Short mmCIF file of C-alpha atoms and ligand atoms in Angstrom, two decimals:
data_model
loop_
_atom_site.label_atom_id
_atom_site.label_comp_id
_atom_site.label_asym_id
_atom_site.label_seq_id
_atom_site.Cartn_x
_atom_site.Cartn_y
_atom_site.Cartn_z
CA MET R 1 94.22 185.17 19.43
CA ILE R 2 94.23 188.74 18.17
CA HIS R 3 90.91 190.61 18.45
CA TYR R 4 91.86 193.71 16.41
CA ASP R 5 95.10 194.85 14.69
CA ILE R 6 98.69 194.33 15.78
CA PRO R 7 99.71 197.83 16.92
CA VAL R 8 102.87 199.44 15.52
CA VAL R 9 105.01 200.47 18.49
CA ASP R 10 108.14 202.63 18.62
CA PRO R 11 110.06 201.02 21.50
CA ASP R 12 111.97 204.23 22.28
CA ALA R 13 108.82 206.30 22.72
CA TRP R 14 106.80 203.54 24.41
CA ARG R 15 106.13 203.82 28.15
CA LEU R 16 104.23 201.61 30.59
CA ARG R 17 102.05 203.78 32.78
CA VAL R 18 101.17 202.54 36.26
CA GLY R 19 98.60 204.39 38.34
CA GLY R 20 95.00 204.66 39.50
CA HIS R 21 94.35 203.77 43.10
CA ALA R 22 98.11 203.65 43.64
CA GLY R 23 100.40 205.73 45.82
CA ARG R 24 101.97 207.48 42.84
CA GLU R 25 101.77 207.52 39.07
CA ARG R 26 104.76 206.00 37.32
CA SER R 27 105.97 205.82 33.79
CA LEU R 28 108.48 203.10 32.87
CA SER R 29 110.57 202.67 29.74
CA LEU R 30 111.67 199.32 28.37
CA ALA R 31 115.15 200.04 29.73
CA ASP R 32 113.66 200.65 33.21
CA LEU R 33 111.88 197.28 33.07
CA ARG R 34 114.95 195.46 31.74
CA SER R 35 117.06 196.85 34.60
CA MET R 36 114.80 195.23 37.21
CA PRO R 37 115.47 191.65 38.44
CA ALA R 38 114.09 189.32 35.79
CA GLN R 39 112.47 185.92 35.91
CA THR R 40 112.17 183.31 33.16
CA LEU R 41 109.34 180.80 33.16
CA ALA R 42 108.04 178.22 30.66
CA VAL R 43 104.28 178.70 30.36
CA THR R 44 101.57 176.98 28.32
CA LEU R 45 98.96 179.43 27.00
CA GLU R 46 95.72 178.14 25.54
CA CYS R 47 92.98 180.25 23.95
CA ALA R 48 89.64 179.88 25.76
CA GLY R 49 88.12 179.20 22.34
CA ASN R 50 90.43 176.29 21.52
CA GLY R 51 88.20 173.43 20.33
CA ARG R 52 85.29 175.77 19.55
CA ALA R 53 84.80 174.36 16.04
CA GLY R 54 84.10 170.96 17.61
CA LEU R 55 80.89 172.24 19.26
CA SER R 56 77.50 171.89 17.64
CA PRO R 57 75.73 174.16 16.87
CA ARG R 58 78.95 175.99 16.13
CA PRO R 59 79.32 179.23 18.14
CA VAL R 60 80.01 182.35 16.07
CA SER R 61 83.66 183.27 16.63
CA GLN R 62 87.11 182.08 15.63
CA PRO R 63 86.60 178.40 14.57
CA TRP R 64 89.60 176.87 16.32
CA LEU R 65 90.09 173.13 16.01
CA LEU R 66 92.85 172.18 18.49
CA GLU R 67 95.67 174.44 17.35
CA ALA R 68 95.18 177.41 19.71
CA VAL R 69 97.72 176.38 22.34
CA GLY R 70 101.48 176.64 22.73
CA THR R 71 104.32 176.75 25.22
CA ALA R 72 107.10 179.32 25.36
CA GLU R 73 109.74 180.54 27.76
CA TRP R 74 108.82 184.04 28.90
CA THR R 75 111.23 186.50 30.53
CA GLY R 76 110.19 189.62 32.39
CA VAL R 77 109.53 191.35 35.68
CA PRO R 78 107.28 189.70 38.28
CA LEU R 79 104.19 191.93 38.40
CA VAL R 80 104.11 191.82 42.21
CA ARG R 81 107.42 193.76 42.33
CA LEU R 82 105.96 196.56 40.29
CA LEU R 83 102.78 196.63 42.39
CA ASP R 84 104.88 196.82 45.56
CA GLU R 85 106.93 199.68 44.15
CA ALA R 86 103.81 201.53 43.01
CA GLY R 87 102.48 201.46 46.55
CA MET R 88 98.77 201.13 47.02
CA ASP R 89 95.93 202.93 48.69
CA ASP R 90 93.73 200.77 50.87
CA GLY R 91 90.67 199.84 48.92
CA ALA R 92 92.32 198.70 45.71
CA VAL R 93 90.57 195.46 44.73
CA GLU R 94 91.55 194.80 41.12
CA VAL R 95 94.33 195.53 38.69
CA LEU R 96 93.38 196.58 35.16
CA PHE R 97 95.60 195.86 32.14
CA GLU R 98 95.04 197.87 28.95
CA GLY R 99 96.58 197.13 25.57
CA LEU R 100 97.35 199.57 22.78
CA ASP R 101 95.11 197.78 20.28
CA ARG R 102 91.55 198.87 19.70
CA GLY R 103 88.53 198.05 17.59
CA PHE R 104 84.77 197.52 17.57
CA GLU R 105 83.23 194.57 19.35
CA GLY R 106 79.70 194.09 20.66
CA GLY R 107 78.86 197.46 19.05
CA GLU R 108 81.42 199.20 21.28
CA HIS R 109 84.63 200.99 20.36
CA GLN R 110 87.19 199.75 22.83
CA ARG R 111 90.77 199.02 23.76
CA TYR R 112 91.50 195.43 24.61
CA ALA R 113 91.46 195.42 28.42
CA ARG R 114 91.14 192.81 31.17
CA SER R 115 91.49 192.84 34.94
CA LEU R 116 92.59 190.49 37.70
CA SER R 117 91.71 190.53 41.38
CA LEU R 118 94.52 191.94 43.49
CA THR R 119 95.08 188.47 44.96
CA ASP R 120 95.47 186.83 41.53
CA ALA R 121 97.62 189.71 40.26
CA ARG R 122 100.01 189.38 43.21
CA ARG R 123 100.81 185.70 42.58
CA GLU R 124 104.54 185.19 42.13
CA GLU R 125 104.26 183.51 38.70
CA VAL R 126 102.52 186.47 37.02
CA LEU R 127 104.99 188.22 34.71
CA LEU R 128 105.31 191.40 32.68
CA ALA R 129 107.21 189.77 29.83
CA TYR R 130 109.46 191.53 27.32
CA ALA R 131 111.09 188.39 25.89
CA MET R 132 109.82 185.13 24.44
CA ASN R 133 112.21 182.20 24.01
CA GLY R 134 115.13 184.55 24.66
CA GLN R 135 114.20 187.11 21.98
CA PRO R 136 112.28 190.39 22.18
CA LEU R 137 108.54 189.65 21.90
CA PRO R 138 107.47 189.19 18.27
CA PRO R 139 104.87 191.80 17.18
CA GLN R 140 102.03 189.26 17.16
CA HIS R 141 102.81 188.11 20.71
CA GLY R 142 102.68 191.58 22.28
CA PHE R 143 105.81 193.66 21.53
CA PRO R 144 107.15 195.40 23.52
CA LEU R 145 105.51 194.13 26.74
CA ARG R 146 102.74 191.73 27.69
CA LEU R 147 101.19 190.22 30.75
CA VAL R 148 101.68 186.45 31.20
CA VAL R 149 99.27 184.83 33.67
CA PRO R 150 100.25 181.15 34.01
CA GLY R 151 97.40 178.68 34.40
CA TRP R 152 94.71 180.98 32.97
CA TYR R 153 93.18 180.90 29.52
CA GLY R 154 95.01 183.17 27.06
CA MET R 155 92.63 186.17 27.08
CA THR R 156 93.99 187.09 30.53
CA SER R 157 97.52 187.65 29.23
CA VAL R 158 97.05 191.15 27.76
CA LYS R 159 99.47 191.96 24.93
CA TRP R 160 100.92 195.35 23.84
CA LEU R 161 100.53 196.60 27.43
CA GLU R 162 100.21 200.36 27.80
CA ARG R 163 98.70 200.95 31.20
CA ILE R 164 98.26 199.19 34.55
CA THR R 165 95.63 200.72 36.84
CA LEU R 166 94.67 199.85 40.40
CA LEU R 167 90.87 199.87 40.70
CA ASP R 168 88.72 200.28 43.80
CA GLU R 169 85.84 198.39 42.18
CA PRO R 170 85.58 195.44 39.78
CA PHE R 171 86.24 196.26 36.11
CA GLY R 172 83.07 196.15 34.01
CA GLY R 173 84.63 196.43 30.53
CA TYR R 174 83.52 194.41 27.52
CA GLN R 175 86.24 191.71 27.63
CA GLN R 176 85.47 191.09 31.31
CA ALA R 177 81.73 191.50 31.74
CA GLN R 178 80.37 190.68 28.25
CA SER R 179 82.90 188.43 26.56
CA TYR R 180 84.61 185.36 28.09
CA ARG R 181 81.58 184.25 30.08
CA VAL R 182 80.09 180.78 29.97
CA ARG R 183 76.40 181.27 29.21
CA GLN R 184 73.64 179.42 27.40
CA ALA R 185 71.75 182.44 26.06
CA PRO R 186 72.47 186.13 25.35
CA GLY R 187 71.69 188.39 28.29
CA GLU R 188 72.60 185.83 30.97
CA ALA R 189 75.30 186.99 33.39
CA GLY R 190 77.12 183.68 33.01
CA GLU R 191 80.26 182.43 34.74
CA ALA R 192 83.61 184.10 34.09
CA VAL R 193 86.15 182.05 32.12
CA THR R 194 89.27 181.80 34.28
CA ARG R 195 91.76 178.92 34.53
CA MET R 196 92.48 176.30 31.88
CA LEU R 197 90.58 173.05 32.26
CA PRO R 198 92.70 169.89 31.90
CA ARG R 199 93.42 168.83 28.35
CA SER R 200 95.66 166.37 26.51
CA LEU R 201 96.55 166.30 22.85
CA MET R 202 98.35 163.64 20.84
CA ALA R 203 100.58 163.49 17.81
CA ALA R 204 98.79 160.46 16.36
CA PRO R 205 100.84 157.79 14.55
CA GLY R 206 100.80 157.12 10.80
CA VAL R 207 100.15 159.59 8.00
CA PRO R 208 97.01 161.64 7.29
CA ASP R 209 94.58 161.42 4.42
CA PHE R 210 94.45 164.96 3.01
CA ALA R 211 90.67 165.34 2.77
CA THR R 212 89.31 163.35 5.75
CA ARG R 213 92.27 163.69 8.14
CA GLU R 214 91.86 160.00 8.92
CA ARG R 215 95.29 158.48 9.56
CA ARG R 216 96.76 155.37 7.87
CA LEU R 217 99.15 153.18 9.79
CA LYS R 218 101.05 149.92 9.18
CA THR R 219 100.50 147.02 11.60
CA GLY R 220 103.15 146.66 14.31
CA ARG R 221 104.29 148.53 17.36
CA CYS R 222 104.26 152.34 17.52
CA THR R 223 104.42 155.09 20.10
CA VAL R 224 101.81 157.81 20.48
CA LEU R 225 103.34 161.06 21.77
CA GLY R 226 101.43 163.84 23.46
CA ARG R 227 101.25 166.76 25.85
CA ALA R 228 98.83 167.49 28.69
CA TRP R 229 98.15 170.52 30.90
CA SER R 230 95.74 171.99 33.44
CA GLY R 231 95.45 175.40 35.08
CA LEU R 232 93.58 173.86 38.02
CA GLY R 233 96.30 171.52 39.27
CA THR R 234 99.17 169.40 38.01
CA VAL R 235 98.58 166.66 35.45
CA GLU R 236 98.54 163.39 37.39
CA ARG R 237 97.30 160.97 34.78
CA VAL R 238 96.86 160.60 31.02
CA GLU R 239 94.94 157.67 29.58
CA VAL R 240 94.61 156.56 25.99
CA SER R 241 91.86 154.57 24.32
CA ALA R 242 92.05 152.87 20.92
CA ASP R 243 88.34 151.98 20.88
CA ALA R 244 86.67 155.40 20.91
CA GLY R 245 86.68 155.73 24.70
CA VAL R 246 85.29 152.32 25.73
CA SER R 247 88.49 151.04 27.40
CA TRP R 248 91.43 153.11 28.65
CA SER R 249 95.03 152.45 29.64
CA ASP R 250 97.61 154.70 31.26
CA ALA R 251 100.23 156.62 29.31
CA ARG R 252 103.72 157.16 30.73
CA LEU R 253 104.12 160.68 32.04
CA GLY R 254 107.29 162.59 31.20
CA GLU R 255 108.89 165.93 31.90
CA GLN R 256 107.49 169.42 32.01
CA ALA R 257 109.68 172.50 31.59
CA SER R 258 108.08 174.22 34.61
CA ALA R 259 105.07 173.85 36.89
CA TRP R 260 103.16 176.01 34.36
CA ALA R 261 104.18 174.22 31.18
CA TRP R 262 102.51 171.21 29.58
CA ARG R 263 103.69 167.74 30.51
CA ALA R 264 104.97 165.24 27.93
CA TRP R 265 103.45 161.75 27.77
CA GLU R 266 103.75 158.66 25.59
CA TRP R 267 101.81 155.48 25.01
CA ASP R 268 102.88 152.30 23.21
CA TRP R 269 100.38 150.77 20.87
CA GLU R 270 100.31 147.50 19.00
CA PRO R 271 96.92 147.17 17.30
CA SER R 272 95.77 143.55 17.51
CA GLU R 273 94.54 143.38 13.91
CA PRO R 274 94.12 145.54 10.80
CA GLY R 275 91.00 147.71 10.67
CA PRO R 276 89.54 151.03 11.81
CA TYR R 277 90.34 152.42 15.28
CA GLU R 278 89.61 155.66 17.08
CA LEU R 279 92.38 156.94 19.35
CA CYS R 280 91.35 159.16 22.27
CA CYS R 281 93.35 160.68 25.12
CA ARG R 282 92.22 162.20 28.39
CA ALA R 283 94.02 163.98 31.23
CA THR R 284 93.20 164.08 34.93
CA ASP R 285 94.70 166.70 37.23
CA SER R 286 95.64 166.75 40.93
CA ALA R 287 92.31 168.41 41.74
CA ALA R 288 90.51 165.36 40.22
CA ASN R 289 89.28 167.28 37.18
CA GLN R 290 89.07 164.92 34.21
CA GLN R 291 88.46 165.67 30.54
CA PRO R 292 84.90 164.71 29.56
CA LEU R 293 84.06 162.63 26.47
CA GLU R 294 81.88 165.57 25.51
CA ALA R 295 82.12 168.99 27.17
CA PRO R 296 78.89 170.97 27.66
CA TRP R 297 77.97 173.48 24.96
CA ASN R 298 77.98 177.22 25.64
CA LEU R 299 77.17 180.28 23.53
CA GLY R 300 80.74 181.61 23.27
CA GLY R 301 82.23 178.18 22.61
CA TYR R 302 84.68 178.46 25.54
CA CYS R 303 86.48 175.80 27.56
CA ASN R 304 85.75 172.87 25.24
CA ASN R 305 88.11 170.31 26.74
CA SER R 306 86.38 167.24 25.29
CA VAL R 307 88.76 164.34 24.63
CA GLN R 308 90.56 164.46 21.29
CA ARG R 309 89.45 161.78 18.81
CA VAL R 310 91.61 160.63 15.92
CA PRO R 311 90.42 157.99 13.45
CA VAL R 312 93.22 155.63 12.42
CA VAL R 313 93.00 152.85 9.82
CA VAL R 314 95.56 150.11 10.41
CA GLY R 315 96.57 148.17 7.31
CA GLU R 316 98.80 145.18 6.46
CA ALA R 317 101.42 147.04 4.47
N1 MTE I 401 95.95 193.50 23.80
C1 MTE I 401 95.50 192.27 23.53
N2 MTE I 401 95.89 191.24 24.30
C2 MTE I 401 95.45 189.98 24.04
C3 MTE I 401 94.56 189.73 22.98
C4 MTE I 401 94.16 190.84 22.16
O1 MTE I 401 93.42 190.69 21.20
N3 MTE I 401 94.66 192.09 22.47
N4 MTE I 401 94.11 188.45 22.78
C5 MTE I 401 94.11 187.57 23.96
C6 MTE I 401 93.78 186.20 23.63
S1 MTE I 401 92.15 185.89 23.29
C7 MTE I 401 94.71 185.19 23.65
S2 MTE I 401 94.25 183.58 23.40
C8 MTE I 401 96.14 185.48 23.88
C9 MTE I 401 96.99 184.88 22.76
O2 MTE I 401 98.33 185.07 23.00
P1 MTE I 401 99.40 184.61 21.90
O3 MTE I 401 99.03 185.28 20.61
O4 MTE I 401 100.72 185.01 22.41
O5 MTE I 401 99.26 183.12 21.78
O6 MTE I 401 96.39 186.88 23.96
C10 MTE I 401 95.44 187.61 24.69
N5 MTE I 401 95.90 188.97 24.85
MO1 MO I 402 91.90 183.66 22.91
#
């Protein structure tokens, strides 16, 4: 998701500044970053607000249905290398990432900025990415450089990176302390949104009705295809129900492009007779987290990983 405007960046003039509670201030060009050992990793990124429009009452923000997720192959420099090269004073506890984009939010003029604890920032899978699917980052995905934090909801992966700062106290900026918190009422401290809860989505069989989105399908055998992911463990199980979640059976699990990318699954279906059905799918991860039939409501509309429901009408012809 993009909170403000996509910044216009001249790649020749652009520099990444690294400093704060670090041994020395550094300024890196794109060429400097490209000359460092690179890593490529397939990562699924999901917006914390994915599924928000399914909550009632509907929280005021981007009304995502289920489209705010995707998987790409990211190439860049492992952040931990850069942190090691920067050197660090004792006492650094967090790493702050600031983007070039700015706007008004919550009555405050701000740059988009988020932090990670030093421990989370030093994980080997965290990348400073300058390429997506083998091409320079497209403008909307963070050109020329973005953070990619596998396993976490998308807001963590700061785009259009301009500065990395080592902090000796937790960051209290808007996107950390006000936004992206699970709370029931304004003014509550709430719980920080962090890693992606398990979720599965299906490409339902048949064809859609334009207005209702209900799907129409001929009798006979078909295969339901899907993807599932979790930032809290690996996907261990996907189940599908054709009766609105009353009875479930296991889908076959397939490949995933990396430990941080969604996992393919498929499920064969032969409806016993014509009529209305409701297909549902749910994922369970290795930490025993399972998608709920209905996720709890919260003010920001975050982390709604309720099972997907797709009405399908099976007909004779
Ligand atoms: N600088 C900056 N980084 C940002 C954002 C932003 O608005 N500004 N949006 C965040 C959010 S909310 C999400 S979901 C992801 C989306 O990344 P994508 O557009 O590559 O899918 O970027 C994150 N990084
Ligand atoms: Mo997002």
